[in-house]
Structure formats: structure tokens, C-alpha cells
Amino acid sequence: VIYSADVVALLDAFEGEFEGPMFNEAVAFISSDEDGGIYIDDAEIIITDIAAAYCVIHVIDSVIVPAEEDEE
């Protein structure tokens, strides 16, 4: 479970940006802007820390689509 305060602390520790694992094992770029907005790739987090069964949900303003894997 990752709360928004944890992300803010990581952003502070890593000077405003870092890479983190997603649930599907992909890596996402986490960043912040001068106005305090926090982003996962290009999606802004607009609502944080919604309690749900066994997890916490954060609402973003767009859809994140996983990159296509190279098929061999």
C-alpha cells in the first residue's frame, strides 16, 4: 500500500522525480511540478488515498496504457 505522503517523501528525497514499479511489473516515471502536482508518467494524480478493501486508490486524470512488449 502506497499513501500519498509516502510518494511526497520519495519525491523530496529524489529531487522531484523517480521511477517506481507498477502492479503489472512495468516501471513508471513519478514526478512533481512547481505547483505541487504529482504525476505518474503524464497522468496527474487528482484525488489521493481513497480507502478500499485491502488497498488504497488514487485517481488520475487520464488513462495509462502499458507499452507494447516486443513479440518474438
C-alpha positions as YAML, in Angstrom:
chain: A
units: angstrom
residues:
- id: 1
  name: VAL
  ca: [0.00, 0.00, 0.00]
- id: 2
  name: ILE
  ca: [1.40, 3.37, -1.03]
- id: 3
  name: TYR
  ca: [-0.07, 6.52, 0.50]
- id: 4
  name: SER
  ca: [0.38, 9.99, -0.99]
- id: 5
  name: ALA
  ca: [2.61, 11.04, 1.95]
- id: 6
  name: ASP
  ca: [5.00, 8.21, 1.02]
- id: 7
  name: VAL
  ca: [5.20, 9.45, -2.57]
- id: 8
  name: VAL
  ca: [5.81, 13.04, -1.45]
- id: 9
  name: ALA
  ca: [8.63, 11.85, 0.83]
- id: 10
  name: LEU
  ca: [10.22, 9.91, -2.05]
- id: 11
  name: LEU
  ca: [9.90, 12.90, -4.37]
- id: 12
  name: ASP
  ca: [11.64, 15.07, -1.75]
- id: 13
  name: ALA
  ca: [14.41, 12.50, -1.31]
- id: 14
  name: PHE
  ca: [14.96, 12.09, -5.07]
- id: 15
  name: GLU
  ca: [14.77, 15.79, -6.02]
- id: 16
  name: GLY
  ca: [11.31, 15.71, -7.58]
- id: 17
  name: GLU
  ca: [11.40, 12.57, -9.70]
- id: 18
  name: PHE
  ca: [11.96, 8.82, -9.53]
- id: 19
  name: GLU
  ca: [10.99, 5.58, -11.24]
- id: 20
  name: GLY
  ca: [8.75, 3.09, -9.49]
- id: 21
  name: PRO
  ca: [7.23, -0.32, -10.19]
- id: 22
  name: MET
  ca: [3.61, -0.65, -11.29]
- id: 23
  name: PHE
  ca: [1.26, -3.51, -10.40]
- id: 24
  name: ASN
  ca: [1.83, -5.07, -13.85]
- id: 25
  name: GLU
  ca: [5.62, -5.06, -13.21]
- id: 26
  name: ALA
  ca: [6.19, -2.17, -15.64]
- id: 27
  name: VAL
  ca: [8.15, 0.88, -14.49]
- id: 28
  name: ALA
  ca: [6.50, 4.30, -14.23]
- id: 29
  name: PHE
  ca: [8.12, 7.72, -14.03]
- id: 30
  name: ILE
  ca: [6.89, 9.62, -10.94]
- id: 31
  name: SER
  ca: [7.41, 13.39, -10.86]
- id: 32
  name: SER
  ca: [6.17, 16.65, -9.39]
- id: 33
  name: ASP
  ca: [5.82, 20.17, -10.73]
- id: 34
  name: GLU
  ca: [6.32, 23.62, -9.21]
- id: 35
  name: ASP
  ca: [2.61, 23.90, -8.36]
- id: 36
  name: GLY
  ca: [2.63, 20.73, -6.24]
- id: 37
  name: GLY
  ca: [1.08, 18.44, -8.85]
- id: 38
  name: ILE
  ca: [2.23, 14.83, -8.79]
- id: 39
  name: TYR
  ca: [2.34, 12.76, -11.99]
- id: 40
  name: ILE
  ca: [2.62, 9.10, -12.96]
- id: 41
  name: ASP
  ca: [4.11, 9.29, -16.44]
- id: 42
  name: ASP
  ca: [1.90, 12.05, -17.97]
- id: 43
  name: ALA
  ca: [-1.17, 11.42, -15.78]
- id: 44
  name: GLU
  ca: [-1.75, 13.84, -12.89]
- id: 45
  name: ILE
  ca: [-2.92, 12.39, -9.58]
- id: 46
  name: ILE
  ca: [-6.06, 14.41, -8.75]
- id: 47
  name: ILE
  ca: [-7.51, 12.53, -5.74]
- id: 48
  name: THR
  ca: [-5.41, 10.56, -3.25]
- id: 49
  name: ASP
  ca: [-5.74, 7.97, -0.51]
- id: 50
  name: ILE
  ca: [-9.21, 6.55, -1.14]
- id: 51
  name: ALA
  ca: [-9.55, 3.62, 1.27]
- id: 52
  name: ALA
  ca: [-10.70, 0.37, -0.34]
- id: 53
  name: ALA
  ca: [-10.69, -3.27, 0.70]
- id: 54
  name: TYR
  ca: [-7.03, -4.31, 1.05]
- id: 55
  name: CYS
  ca: [-5.69, -1.30, -0.86]
- id: 56
  name: VAL
  ca: [-5.61, 2.46, -1.37]
- id: 57
  name: ILE
  ca: [-6.80, 4.04, -4.62]
- id: 58
  name: HIS
  ca: [-5.53, 7.23, -6.27]
- id: 59
  name: VAL
  ca: [-7.49, 8.89, -9.09]
- id: 60
  name: ILE
  ca: [-5.59, 10.15, -12.15]
- id: 61
  name: ASP
  ca: [-6.76, 12.46, -14.94]
- id: 62
  name: SER
  ca: [-6.01, 10.16, -17.86]
- id: 63
  name: VAL
  ca: [-5.57, 6.54, -18.82]
- id: 64
  name: ILE
  ca: [-2.16, 4.90, -18.52]
- id: 65
  name: VAL
  ca: [-1.63, 2.35, -21.28]
- id: 66
  name: PRO
  ca: [1.24, -0.11, -20.87]
- id: 67
  name: ALA
  ca: [3.92, -0.05, -23.54]
- id: 68
  name: GLU
  ca: [3.67, -2.87, -26.04]
- id: 69
  name: GLU
  ca: [6.09, -5.72, -25.44]
- id: 70
  name: ASP
  ca: [8.31, -6.83, -28.28]
- id: 71
  name: GLU
  ca: [6.96, -10.09, -29.63]
- id: 72
  name: GLU
  ca: [9.48, -12.58, -30.94]
...
